PDB file of C-alpha atoms in Angstrom:
ATOM      1  CA  MET A   1     -16.639  23.431   9.900  1.00 61.00           C
ATOM      2  CA  PRO A   2     -15.525  23.011   6.267  1.00 63.00           C
ATOM      3  CA  ASP A   3     -16.682  25.467   3.625  1.00 68.00           C
ATOM      4  CA  PHE A   4     -18.199  23.617   0.652  1.00 70.00           C
ATOM      5  CA  ASP A   5     -18.830  26.770  -1.395  1.00 74.00           C
ATOM      6  CA  VAL A   6     -17.317  26.291  -4.862  1.00 68.00           C
ATOM      7  CA  THR A   7     -16.523  29.994  -5.251  1.00 76.00           C
ATOM      8  CA  ALA A   8     -14.853  30.360  -1.841  1.00 69.00           C
ATOM      9  CA  THR A   9     -11.104  30.867  -1.705  1.00 73.00           C
ATOM     10  CA  GLY A  10      -9.145  28.018  -0.245  1.00 72.00           C
ATOM     11  CA  GLU A  11      -5.854  26.216  -0.226  1.00 76.00           C
ATOM     12  CA  THR A  12      -4.567  23.173  -2.028  1.00 79.00           C
ATOM     13  CA  LEU A  13      -3.510  20.037  -0.218  1.00 79.00           C
ATOM     14  CA  ALA A  14       0.129  20.766  -1.038  1.00 83.00           C
ATOM     15  CA  VAL A  15      -0.094  24.225   0.547  1.00 84.00           C
ATOM     16  CA  HIS A  16      -1.836  22.748   3.584  1.00 82.00           C
ATOM     17  CA  MET A  17       0.919  20.135   3.937  1.00 84.00           C
ATOM     18  CA  TRP A  18       3.576  22.862   3.810  1.00 85.00           C
ATOM     19  CA  TYR A  19       1.651  24.922   6.374  1.00 85.00           C
ATOM     20  CA  VAL A  20       1.301  22.007   8.784  1.00 84.00           C
ATOM     21  CA  MET A  21       5.012  21.200   8.551  1.00 86.00           C
ATOM     22  CA  ALA A  22       6.175  24.837   8.717  1.00 89.00           C
ATOM     23  CA  ILE A  23       4.045  26.063  11.601  1.00 86.00           C
ATOM     24  CA  GLY A  24       4.104  22.890  13.678  1.00 79.00           C
ATOM     25  CA  LEU A  25       1.262  23.705  16.074  1.00 86.00           C
ATOM     26  CA  VAL A  26       0.302  20.069  16.543  1.00 85.00           C
ATOM     27  CA  PRO A  27       2.639  17.422  17.957  1.00 89.00           C
ATOM     28  CA  ASP A  28       1.769  14.837  15.294  1.00 91.00           C
ATOM     29  CA  ARG A  29       2.474  17.132  12.340  1.00 89.00           C
ATOM     30  CA  VAL A  30       4.653  14.554  10.577  1.00 89.00           C
ATOM     31  CA  ASP A  31       1.832  12.005  10.641  1.00 92.00           C
ATOM     32  CA  ILE A  32      -0.616  14.607   9.329  1.00 87.00           C
ATOM     33  CA  ALA A  33       1.781  15.603   6.535  1.00 88.00           C
ATOM     34  CA  ASN A  34       2.321  11.943   5.609  1.00 91.00           C
ATOM     35  CA  GLY A  35      -1.443  11.431   5.425  1.00 90.00           C
ATOM     36  CA  ILE A  36      -1.857  14.497   3.219  1.00 87.00           C
ATOM     37  CA  GLY A  37       0.943  13.260   0.951  1.00 89.00           C
ATOM     38  CA  ALA A  38      -0.686   9.841   0.630  1.00 92.00           C
ATOM     39  CA  LEU A  39      -4.024  11.498  -0.155  1.00 90.00           C
ATOM     40  CA  LEU A  40      -2.356  13.608  -2.872  1.00 88.00           C
ATOM     41  CA  ILE A  41      -0.776  10.549  -4.482  1.00 93.00           C
ATOM     42  CA  LEU A  42      -4.036   8.570  -4.370  1.00 95.00           C
ATOM     43  CA  THR A  43      -5.991  11.496  -5.827  1.00 91.00           C
ATOM     44  CA  ILE A  44      -3.557  11.842  -8.731  1.00 92.00           C
ATOM     45  CA  LEU A  45      -3.608   8.083  -9.351  1.00 96.00           C
ATOM     46  CA  ILE A  46      -7.414   7.954  -9.346  1.00 96.00           C
ATOM     47  CA  PHE A  47      -7.728  10.906 -11.735  1.00 94.00           C
ATOM     48  CA  ASN A  48      -5.105   9.406 -14.029  1.00 96.00           C
ATOM     49  CA  LEU A  49      -6.890   6.048 -14.158  1.00 96.00           C
ATOM     50  CA  MET A  50     -10.296   7.714 -14.549  1.00 96.00           C
ATOM     51  CA  PHE A  51      -9.198   9.259 -17.833  1.00 94.00           C
ATOM     52  CA  THR A  52      -6.646   6.744 -19.120  1.00 95.00           C
ATOM     53  CA  ILE A  53      -8.767   3.592 -18.962  1.00 95.00           C
ATOM     54  CA  PRO A  54     -11.825   5.012 -20.795  1.00 93.00           C
ATOM     55  CA  GLY A  55      -9.484   6.579 -23.356  1.00 92.00           C
ATOM     56  CA  LYS A  56      -7.874   3.228 -24.113  1.00 91.00           C
ATOM     57  CA  ILE A  57     -11.267   1.519 -24.341  1.00 92.00           C
ATOM     58  CA  LEU A  58     -12.462   4.197 -26.753  1.00 91.00           C
ATOM     59  CA  GLN A  59      -9.314   3.794 -28.874  1.00 89.00           C
ATOM     60  CA  ARG A  60      -9.926   0.046 -29.154  1.00 89.00           C
ATOM     61  CA  LYS A  61     -13.574   0.567 -30.147  1.00 90.00           C
ATOM     62  CA  MET A  62     -12.590   3.053 -32.847  1.00 90.00           C
ATOM     63  CA  GLY A  63     -10.008   0.646 -34.266  1.00 85.00           C
ATOM     64  CA  SER A  64      -6.872   2.603 -33.493  1.00 67.00           C
ATOM     65  CA  THR A  65      -3.616   0.685 -33.889  1.00 63.00           C
ATOM     66  CA  GLY A  66      -1.536   3.136 -31.837  1.00 59.00           C
ATOM     67  CA  THR A  67       0.132   2.291 -28.555  1.00 58.00           C
TER      68      THR A  67
END
């Protein structure tokens, strides 16, 4: 059961991916690691777009001529 407590200690997805590949307790560890890697990339892309797009819209509204 996952622990949803914000103050609880935990691990990052990158550490979990390393652990899955290093220990190798499950036979489909490569598939699990590939899924974790894809989730990491999608998370980074979503966060990047979440802050970049509103920032560009705000720049246009304020009349900035920068790139």
